[in-house]
Short mmCIF file of C-alpha atoms and ligand atoms in Angstrom, two decimals:
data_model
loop_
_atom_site.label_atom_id
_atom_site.label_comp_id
_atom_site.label_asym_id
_atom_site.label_seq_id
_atom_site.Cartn_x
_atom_site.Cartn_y
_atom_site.Cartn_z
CA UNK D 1 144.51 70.95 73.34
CA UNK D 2 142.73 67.45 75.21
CA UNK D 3 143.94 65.66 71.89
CA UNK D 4 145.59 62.78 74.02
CA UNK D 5 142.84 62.74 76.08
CA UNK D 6 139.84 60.17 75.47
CA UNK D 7 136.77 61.93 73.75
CA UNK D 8 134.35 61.40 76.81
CA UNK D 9 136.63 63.36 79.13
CA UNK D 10 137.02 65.87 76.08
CA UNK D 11 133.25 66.10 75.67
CA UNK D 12 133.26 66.58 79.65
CA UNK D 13 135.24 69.31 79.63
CA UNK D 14 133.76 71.32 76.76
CA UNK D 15 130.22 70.59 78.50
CA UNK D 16 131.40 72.16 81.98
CA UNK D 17 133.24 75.45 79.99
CA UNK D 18 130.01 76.00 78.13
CA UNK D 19 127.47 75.78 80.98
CA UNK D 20 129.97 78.07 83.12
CA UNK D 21 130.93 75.12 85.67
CA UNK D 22 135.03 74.96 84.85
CA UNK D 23 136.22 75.54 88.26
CA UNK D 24 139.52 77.59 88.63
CA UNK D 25 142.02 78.23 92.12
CA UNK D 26 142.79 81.33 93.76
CA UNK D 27 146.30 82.03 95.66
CA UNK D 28 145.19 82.96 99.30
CA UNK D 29 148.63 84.82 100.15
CA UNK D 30 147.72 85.74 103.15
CA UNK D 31 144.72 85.02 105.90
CA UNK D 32 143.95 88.07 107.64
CA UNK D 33 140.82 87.24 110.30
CA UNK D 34 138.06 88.48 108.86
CA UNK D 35 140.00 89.64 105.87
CA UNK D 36 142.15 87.27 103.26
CA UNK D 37 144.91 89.13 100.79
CA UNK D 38 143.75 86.90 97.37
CA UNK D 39 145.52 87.16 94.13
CA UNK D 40 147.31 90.49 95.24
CA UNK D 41 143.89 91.98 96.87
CA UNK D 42 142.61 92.64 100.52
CA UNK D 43 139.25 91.32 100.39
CA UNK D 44 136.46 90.90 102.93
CA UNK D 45 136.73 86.96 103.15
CA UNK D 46 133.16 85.28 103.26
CA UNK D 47 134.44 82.22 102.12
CA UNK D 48 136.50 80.13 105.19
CA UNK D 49 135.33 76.99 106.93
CA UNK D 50 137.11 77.97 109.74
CA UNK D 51 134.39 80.02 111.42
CA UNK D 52 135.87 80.31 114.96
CA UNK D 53 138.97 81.78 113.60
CA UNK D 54 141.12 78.91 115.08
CA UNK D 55 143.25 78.15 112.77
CA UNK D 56 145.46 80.69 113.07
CA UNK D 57 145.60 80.75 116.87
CA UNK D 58 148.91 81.90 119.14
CA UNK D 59 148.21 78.75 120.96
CA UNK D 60 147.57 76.75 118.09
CA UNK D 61 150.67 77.53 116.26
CA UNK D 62 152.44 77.01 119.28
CA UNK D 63 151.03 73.35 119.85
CA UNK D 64 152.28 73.15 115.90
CA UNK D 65 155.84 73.69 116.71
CA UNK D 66 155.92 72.33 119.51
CA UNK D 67 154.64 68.78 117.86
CA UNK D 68 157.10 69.28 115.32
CA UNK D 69 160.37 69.87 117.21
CA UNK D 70 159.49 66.54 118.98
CA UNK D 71 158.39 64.27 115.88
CA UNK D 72 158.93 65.91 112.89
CA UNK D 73 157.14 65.77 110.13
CA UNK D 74 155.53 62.87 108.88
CA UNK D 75 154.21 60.13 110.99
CA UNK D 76 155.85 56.70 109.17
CA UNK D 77 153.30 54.85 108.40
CA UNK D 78 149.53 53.38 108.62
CA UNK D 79 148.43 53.53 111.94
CA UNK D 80 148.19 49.82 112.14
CA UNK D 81 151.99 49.17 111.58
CA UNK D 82 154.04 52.47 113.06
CA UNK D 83 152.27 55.77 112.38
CA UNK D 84 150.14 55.43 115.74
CA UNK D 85 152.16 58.08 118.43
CA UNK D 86 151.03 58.80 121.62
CA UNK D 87 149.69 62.33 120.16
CA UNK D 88 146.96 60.18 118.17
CA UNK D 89 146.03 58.19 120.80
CA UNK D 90 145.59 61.91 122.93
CA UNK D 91 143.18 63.18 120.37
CA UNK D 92 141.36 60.11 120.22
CA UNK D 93 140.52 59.89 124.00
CA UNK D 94 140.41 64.19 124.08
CA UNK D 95 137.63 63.58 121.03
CA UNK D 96 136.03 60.58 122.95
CA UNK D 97 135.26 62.57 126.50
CA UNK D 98 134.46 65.78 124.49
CA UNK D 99 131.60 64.08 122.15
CA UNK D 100 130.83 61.95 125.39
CA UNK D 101 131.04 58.78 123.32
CA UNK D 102 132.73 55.42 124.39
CA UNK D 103 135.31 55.51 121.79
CA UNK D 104 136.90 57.41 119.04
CA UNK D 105 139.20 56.95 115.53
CA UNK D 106 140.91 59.42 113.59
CA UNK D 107 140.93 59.41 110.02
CA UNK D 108 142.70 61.49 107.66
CA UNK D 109 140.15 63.44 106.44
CA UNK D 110 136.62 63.87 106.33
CA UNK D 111 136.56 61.99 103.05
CA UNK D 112 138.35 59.08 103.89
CA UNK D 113 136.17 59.37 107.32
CA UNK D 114 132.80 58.84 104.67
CA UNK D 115 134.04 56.56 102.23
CA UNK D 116 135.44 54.21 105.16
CA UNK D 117 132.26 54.19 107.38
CA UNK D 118 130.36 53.23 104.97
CA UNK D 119 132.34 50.71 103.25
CA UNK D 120 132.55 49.14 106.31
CA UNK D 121 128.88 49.49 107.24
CA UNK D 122 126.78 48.38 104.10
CA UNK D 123 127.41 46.06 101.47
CA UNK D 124 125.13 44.92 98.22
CA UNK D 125 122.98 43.86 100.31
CA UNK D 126 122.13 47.09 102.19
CA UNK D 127 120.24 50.18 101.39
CA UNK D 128 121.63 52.89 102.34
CA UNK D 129 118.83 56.40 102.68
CA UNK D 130 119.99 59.62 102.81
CA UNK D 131 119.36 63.23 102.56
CA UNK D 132 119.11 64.58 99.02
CA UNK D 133 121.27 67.39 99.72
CA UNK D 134 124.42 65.12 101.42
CA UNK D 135 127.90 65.91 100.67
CA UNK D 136 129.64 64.13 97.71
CA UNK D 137 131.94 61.96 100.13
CA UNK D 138 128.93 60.44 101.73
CA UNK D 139 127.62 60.26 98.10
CA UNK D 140 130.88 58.64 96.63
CA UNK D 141 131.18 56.41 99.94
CA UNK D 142 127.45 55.07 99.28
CA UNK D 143 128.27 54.46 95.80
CA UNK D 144 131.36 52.90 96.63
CA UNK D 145 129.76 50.15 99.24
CA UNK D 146 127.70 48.97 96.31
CA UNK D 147 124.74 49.31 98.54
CA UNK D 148 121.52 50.72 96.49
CA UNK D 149 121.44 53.87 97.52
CA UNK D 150 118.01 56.05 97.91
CA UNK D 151 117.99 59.75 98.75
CA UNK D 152 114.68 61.62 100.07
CA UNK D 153 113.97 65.19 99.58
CA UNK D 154 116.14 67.82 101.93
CA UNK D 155 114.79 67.38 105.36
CA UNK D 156 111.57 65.60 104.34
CA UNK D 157 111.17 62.91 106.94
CA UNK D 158 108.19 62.07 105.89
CA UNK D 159 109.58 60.59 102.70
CA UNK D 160 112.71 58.81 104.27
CA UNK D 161 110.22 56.52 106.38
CA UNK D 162 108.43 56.03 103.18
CA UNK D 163 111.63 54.80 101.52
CA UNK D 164 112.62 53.14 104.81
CA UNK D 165 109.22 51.04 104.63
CA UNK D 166 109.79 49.89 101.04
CA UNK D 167 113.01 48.64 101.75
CA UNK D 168 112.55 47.17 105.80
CA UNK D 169 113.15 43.88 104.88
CA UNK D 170 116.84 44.60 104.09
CA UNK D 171 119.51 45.85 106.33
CA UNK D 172 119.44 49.69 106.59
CA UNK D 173 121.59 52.49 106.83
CA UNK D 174 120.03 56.44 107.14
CA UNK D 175 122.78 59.07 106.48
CA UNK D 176 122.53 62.98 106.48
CA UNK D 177 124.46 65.93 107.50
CA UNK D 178 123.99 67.87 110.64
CA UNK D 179 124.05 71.07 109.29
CA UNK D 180 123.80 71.21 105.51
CA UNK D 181 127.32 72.28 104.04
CA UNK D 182 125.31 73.77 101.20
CA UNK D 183 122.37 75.41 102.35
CA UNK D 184 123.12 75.64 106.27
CA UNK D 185 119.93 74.48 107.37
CA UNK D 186 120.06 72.02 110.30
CA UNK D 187 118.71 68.44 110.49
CA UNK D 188 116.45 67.22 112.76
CA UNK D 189 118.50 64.52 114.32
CA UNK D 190 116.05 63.18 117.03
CA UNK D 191 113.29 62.46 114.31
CA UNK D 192 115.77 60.99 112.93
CA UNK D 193 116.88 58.70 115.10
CA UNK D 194 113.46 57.62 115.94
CA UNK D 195 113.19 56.85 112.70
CA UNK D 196 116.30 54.46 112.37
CA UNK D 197 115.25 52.57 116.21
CA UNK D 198 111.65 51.99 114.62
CA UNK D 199 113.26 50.22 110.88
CA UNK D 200 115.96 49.00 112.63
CA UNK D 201 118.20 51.33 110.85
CA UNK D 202 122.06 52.19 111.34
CA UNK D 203 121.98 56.35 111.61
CA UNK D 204 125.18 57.63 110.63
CA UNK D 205 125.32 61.83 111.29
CA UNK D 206 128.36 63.82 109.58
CA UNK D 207 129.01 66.81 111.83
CA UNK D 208 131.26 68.85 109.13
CA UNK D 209 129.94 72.20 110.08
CA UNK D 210 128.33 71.68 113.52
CA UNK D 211 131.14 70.73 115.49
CA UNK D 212 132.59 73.79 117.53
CA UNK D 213 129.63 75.88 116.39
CA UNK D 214 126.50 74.21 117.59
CA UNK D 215 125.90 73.42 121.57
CA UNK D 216 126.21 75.98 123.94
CA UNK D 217 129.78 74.26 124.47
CA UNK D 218 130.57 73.82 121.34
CA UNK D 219 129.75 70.15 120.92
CA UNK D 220 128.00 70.08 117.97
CA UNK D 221 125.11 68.45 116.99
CA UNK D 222 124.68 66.24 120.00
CA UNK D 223 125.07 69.05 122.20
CA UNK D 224 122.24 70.77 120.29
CA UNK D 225 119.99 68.58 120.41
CA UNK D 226 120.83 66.63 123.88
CA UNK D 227 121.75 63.28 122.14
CA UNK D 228 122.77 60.09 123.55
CA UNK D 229 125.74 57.62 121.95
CA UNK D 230 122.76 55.34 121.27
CA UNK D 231 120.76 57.92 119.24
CA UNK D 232 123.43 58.01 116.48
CA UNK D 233 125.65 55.02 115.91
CA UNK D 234 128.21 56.77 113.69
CA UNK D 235 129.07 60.15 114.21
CA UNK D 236 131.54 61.45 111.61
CA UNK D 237 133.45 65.00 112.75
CA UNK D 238 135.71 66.22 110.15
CA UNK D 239 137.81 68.71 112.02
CA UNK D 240 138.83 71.09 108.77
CA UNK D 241 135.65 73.68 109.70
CA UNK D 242 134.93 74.79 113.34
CA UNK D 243 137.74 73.36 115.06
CA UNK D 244 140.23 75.12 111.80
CA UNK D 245 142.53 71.78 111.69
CA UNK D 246 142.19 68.82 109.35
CA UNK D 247 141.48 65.05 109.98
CA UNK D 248 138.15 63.75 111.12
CA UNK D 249 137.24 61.84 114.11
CA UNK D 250 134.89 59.07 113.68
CA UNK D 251 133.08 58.17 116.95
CA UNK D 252 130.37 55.55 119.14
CA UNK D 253 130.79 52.72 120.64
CA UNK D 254 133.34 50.41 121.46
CA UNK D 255 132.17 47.85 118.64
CA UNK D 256 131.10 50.16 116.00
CA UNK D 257 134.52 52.02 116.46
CA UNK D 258 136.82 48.18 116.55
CA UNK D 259 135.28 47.12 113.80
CA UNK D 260 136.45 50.38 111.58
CA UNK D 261 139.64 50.18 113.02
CA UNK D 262 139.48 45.96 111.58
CA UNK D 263 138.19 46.83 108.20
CA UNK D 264 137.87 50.15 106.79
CA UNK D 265 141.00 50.36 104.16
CA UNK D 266 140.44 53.88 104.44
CA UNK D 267 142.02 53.33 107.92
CA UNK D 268 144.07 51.05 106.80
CA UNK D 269 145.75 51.89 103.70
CA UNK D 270 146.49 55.41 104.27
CA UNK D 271 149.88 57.13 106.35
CA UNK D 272 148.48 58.72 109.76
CA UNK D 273 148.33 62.02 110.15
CA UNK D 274 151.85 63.80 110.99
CA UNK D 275 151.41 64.04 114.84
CA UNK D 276 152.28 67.52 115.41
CA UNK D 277 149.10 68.29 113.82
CA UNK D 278 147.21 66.06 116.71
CA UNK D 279 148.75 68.18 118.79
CA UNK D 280 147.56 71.39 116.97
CA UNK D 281 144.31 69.89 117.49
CA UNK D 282 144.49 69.20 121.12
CA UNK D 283 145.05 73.15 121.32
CA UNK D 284 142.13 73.78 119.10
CA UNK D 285 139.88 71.52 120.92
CA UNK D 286 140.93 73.28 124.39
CA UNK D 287 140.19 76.62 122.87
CA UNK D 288 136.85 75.69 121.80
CA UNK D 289 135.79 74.84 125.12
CA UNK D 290 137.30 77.55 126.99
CA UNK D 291 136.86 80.83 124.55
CA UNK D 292 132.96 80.27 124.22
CA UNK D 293 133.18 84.09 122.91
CA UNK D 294 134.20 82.99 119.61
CA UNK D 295 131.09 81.20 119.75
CA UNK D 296 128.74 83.25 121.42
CA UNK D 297 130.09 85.89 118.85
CA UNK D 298 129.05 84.04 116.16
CA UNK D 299 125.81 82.77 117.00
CA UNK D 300 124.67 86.75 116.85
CA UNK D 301 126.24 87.39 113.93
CA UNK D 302 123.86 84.44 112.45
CA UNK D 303 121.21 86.40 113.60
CA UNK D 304 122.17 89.94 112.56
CA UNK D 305 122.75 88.44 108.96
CA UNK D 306 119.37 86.55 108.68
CA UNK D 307 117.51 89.91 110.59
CA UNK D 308 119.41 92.40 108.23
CA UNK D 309 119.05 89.63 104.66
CA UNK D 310 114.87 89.57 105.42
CA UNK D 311 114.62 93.49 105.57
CA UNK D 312 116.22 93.77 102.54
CA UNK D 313 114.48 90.78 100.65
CA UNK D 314 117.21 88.66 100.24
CA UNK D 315 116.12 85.24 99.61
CA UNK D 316 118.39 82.45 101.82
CA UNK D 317 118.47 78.73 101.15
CA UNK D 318 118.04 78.42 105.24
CA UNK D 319 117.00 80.97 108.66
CA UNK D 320 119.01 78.24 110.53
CA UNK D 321 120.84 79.70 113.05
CA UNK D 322 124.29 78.83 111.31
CA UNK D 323 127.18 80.18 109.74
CA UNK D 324 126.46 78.82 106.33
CA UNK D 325 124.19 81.76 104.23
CA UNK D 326 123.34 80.78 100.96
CA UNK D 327 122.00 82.91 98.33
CA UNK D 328 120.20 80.94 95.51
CA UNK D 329 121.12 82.43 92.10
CA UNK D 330 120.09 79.37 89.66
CA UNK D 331 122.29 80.20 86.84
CA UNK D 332 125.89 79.39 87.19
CA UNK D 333 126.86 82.25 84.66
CA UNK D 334 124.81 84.73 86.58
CA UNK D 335 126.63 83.51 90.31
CA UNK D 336 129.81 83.43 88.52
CA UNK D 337 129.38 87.08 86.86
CA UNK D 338 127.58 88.30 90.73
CA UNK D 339 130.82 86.88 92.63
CA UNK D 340 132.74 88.97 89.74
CA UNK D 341 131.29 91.91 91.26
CA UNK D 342 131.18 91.28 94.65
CA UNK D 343 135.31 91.01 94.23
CA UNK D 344 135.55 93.95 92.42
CA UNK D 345 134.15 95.50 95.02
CA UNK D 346 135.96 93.80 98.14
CA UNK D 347 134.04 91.18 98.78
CA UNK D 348 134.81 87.33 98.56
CA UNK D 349 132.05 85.16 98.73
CA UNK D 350 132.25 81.42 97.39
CA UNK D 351 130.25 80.78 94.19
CA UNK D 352 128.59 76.83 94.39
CA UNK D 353 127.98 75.73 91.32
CA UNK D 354 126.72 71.83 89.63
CA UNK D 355 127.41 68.86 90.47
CA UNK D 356 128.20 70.62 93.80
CA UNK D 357 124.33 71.61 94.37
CA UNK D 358 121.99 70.62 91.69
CA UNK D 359 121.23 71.63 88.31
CA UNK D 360 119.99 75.27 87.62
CA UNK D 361 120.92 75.93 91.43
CA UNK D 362 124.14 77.51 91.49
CA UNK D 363 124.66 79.92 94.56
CA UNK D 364 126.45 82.48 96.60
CA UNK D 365 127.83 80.67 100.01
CA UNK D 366 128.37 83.36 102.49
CA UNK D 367 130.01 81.74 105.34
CA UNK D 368 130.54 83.82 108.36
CA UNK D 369 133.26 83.72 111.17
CA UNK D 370 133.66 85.44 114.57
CA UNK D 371 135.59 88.20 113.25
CA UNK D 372 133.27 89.82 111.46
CA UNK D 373 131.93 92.69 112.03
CA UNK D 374 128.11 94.22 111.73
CA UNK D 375 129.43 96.96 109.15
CA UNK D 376 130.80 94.30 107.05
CA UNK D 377 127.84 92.10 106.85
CA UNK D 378 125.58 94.87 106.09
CA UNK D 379 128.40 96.35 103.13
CA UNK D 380 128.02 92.85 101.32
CA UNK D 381 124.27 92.99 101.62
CA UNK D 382 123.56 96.04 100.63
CA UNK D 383 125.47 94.88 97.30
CA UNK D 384 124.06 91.85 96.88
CA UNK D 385 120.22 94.17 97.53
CA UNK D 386 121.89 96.22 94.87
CA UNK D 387 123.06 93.46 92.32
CA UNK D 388 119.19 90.68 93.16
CA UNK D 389 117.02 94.04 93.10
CA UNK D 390 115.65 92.82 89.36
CA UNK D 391 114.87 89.37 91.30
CA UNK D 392 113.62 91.39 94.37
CA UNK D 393 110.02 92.64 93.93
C1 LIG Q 401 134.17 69.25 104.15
C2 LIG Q 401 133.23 68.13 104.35
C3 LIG Q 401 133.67 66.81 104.37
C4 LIG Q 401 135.08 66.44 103.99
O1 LIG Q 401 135.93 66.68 105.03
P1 LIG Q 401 137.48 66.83 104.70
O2 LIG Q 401 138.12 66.68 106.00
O3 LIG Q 401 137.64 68.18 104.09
O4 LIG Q 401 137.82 65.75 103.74
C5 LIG Q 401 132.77 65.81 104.65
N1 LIG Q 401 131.48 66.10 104.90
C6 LIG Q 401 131.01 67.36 104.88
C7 LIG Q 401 129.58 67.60 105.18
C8 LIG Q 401 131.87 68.42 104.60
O5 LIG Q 401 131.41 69.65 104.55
#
């Protein structure tokens, strides 16, 4: 079947279908709050990013059209030549005074967000140290810098100012999530940043899944933990998770931010985003300030699902107070064959297996949203009780 393809992507792909990590798509039809219809079926969705049920907003949608009766589609090019409007430039400032950072820069996505920071920011000169759990695009953007590139175990800060030690006597760049996309267990930022004043570090912080969710106004991690611009010099906030849009904002201060603007290609060499969906943004960022239920909602359902997952033994990667619940399995044919199940019996969860988390770690990511309810949660846990009780002494 791969006969015109070269034998190490051949060998690749045999590899992934016989250690159960082939990856297939579903059809979403429809999104239903805390429900999604999925390949014909009404399941109980456990499986969206967008956790504040945003995306799908009246006001949102409205924003939408709105944007796109007055620009259109597409936005006409790179933001340096014509793709700029006056909708980007809103965002920007909105994102700015929000974050309560000096300036701000959207990119088109959280990936292009990673991959230009820190092409920008190191070099082969630099070492870059991060978290051993950090998402692939801070992974592939470290790689891509041609920095060497260190990584200290999960939230072991203790070992990054080991590594940091070693390597003082070359310029420095610490990197890690705010909340752990994988395991949802939050990082200590302010150790963090003490860390990078006292090494002379540059601390780079992507906010993925904190933003809208963490702070009691929905700031994210700087919220939560009280931070000043000057505690993290790159904050990255993709915008496809709690605020339900797409893009990513990359913030700090004024010279940080020119110099992206100057030099990351990602920036660069890449068509803005269509500006109606800055303006869907706009909406979603107004609603995240002013419906703190959606929040507030939440935050207990963390709670009830950690309080109702210990009485039952169910072993979680994280009791962080976040939306991300993951359930380590280990092998990716047993996830794969539990998420089976779980779908037979109504329930979606997402099933993470290698290169995604590492090897002989596969899980079940439960991610929860505002809409659900307490009879839901405790209906997929008293399956997965059912389906870990050989695991569960
Ligand atoms: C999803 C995610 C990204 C990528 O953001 P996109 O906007 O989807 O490209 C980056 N970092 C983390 C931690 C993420 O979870």
């Amino acid at each position: 079947m791969h006969n015109t393809l070269a034998p190490h992507i051949v060998n690749q792909l045999t590899a992934n279908a016989t250690h159960h990590l082939q990856r297939s798509r579903r059809i979403f039809e429809e999104r239903l709050d805390s429900r999604a219809l999925v390949d014909g079926k009404t399941l109980i969705n456990f499986c969206s990013n967008d956790y504040l049920n945003i995306a799908g907003h009246t006001a949102v949608k409205k924003a939408f059209k709105r944007g796109a009766d007055i620009h259109g589609l597409g936005s006409s090019g790179s933001a340096l030549i014509s793709g700029y409007s006056t909708s980007h430039a809103k965002l920007e400032e909105a994102f700015a005074a929000f974050l309560q950072r000096d300036r701000a820069l959207l990119f088109n996505s959280g990936y292009h967000a990673n991959l230009g920071v820190l092409t920008t920011f190191a070099h082969k000169h630099t070492t870059i140290i991060a978290d051993k759990y950090c998402h692939a695009s801070l992974n592939n953007g470290a790689q891509l810098s041609r920095a060497k590139f260190l990584r200290y175990r999960h939230n072991q800060y203790q070992h990054a100012e080991e590594l940091l030690i070693k390597h003082q006597s070359r310029p420095l760049l610490l990197m890690t999530e705010s909340v752990f996309s994988m395991q949802g267990s939050i990082s200590n930022i302010p150790s963090l940043s003490q860390l990078a004043t006292k090494y002379n570090a540059m601390l780079m912080v992507d906010d993925a899944h904190g933003i809208g969710i963490l702070g009691k106004h929905g700031g994210g991690i700087t919220e939560h933990f009280r931070l000043k611009q000057k505690d993290i010099h790159c904050l990255v906030t993709p915008l496809g998770k709690g605020i339900g849009s797409y893009g990513a904002i990359v913030s700090g201060d004024e010279q940080t931010i020119e110099a992206l603007l100057q030099l990351a290609g990602t920036y660069r060499y890449c068509t803005a985003l269509p500006p109606a969906i800055c303006e869907a943004t706009l909406a979603a960022l107004a609603i995240i300030q002013t419906e703190s239920w959606r929040r507030i909602k939440l935050n207990y359902l963390c709670e009830y699902f950690v309080k109702e997952s210990l009485s039952r033994n169910i072993p979680l990667a994280s009791h962080d107070s976040t939306p991300i619940k993951s359930v380590i399995i280990g092998s990716s044919e047993r996830a794969l064959a539990i998420q089976q199940t779980l779908i037979e019996k109504g329930l979606l969860v997402s099933c993470i297996r290698p290169p995604t988390v590492p090897a002989r770690q596969a899980c079940l990511r439960i991610s929860l949203n505002c809409m659900h309810e307490e009879q839901q949660i405790v209906f997929l846990l008293d399956q997965l009780h059912e389906l870990l009780s050989h695991d569960i002494q």
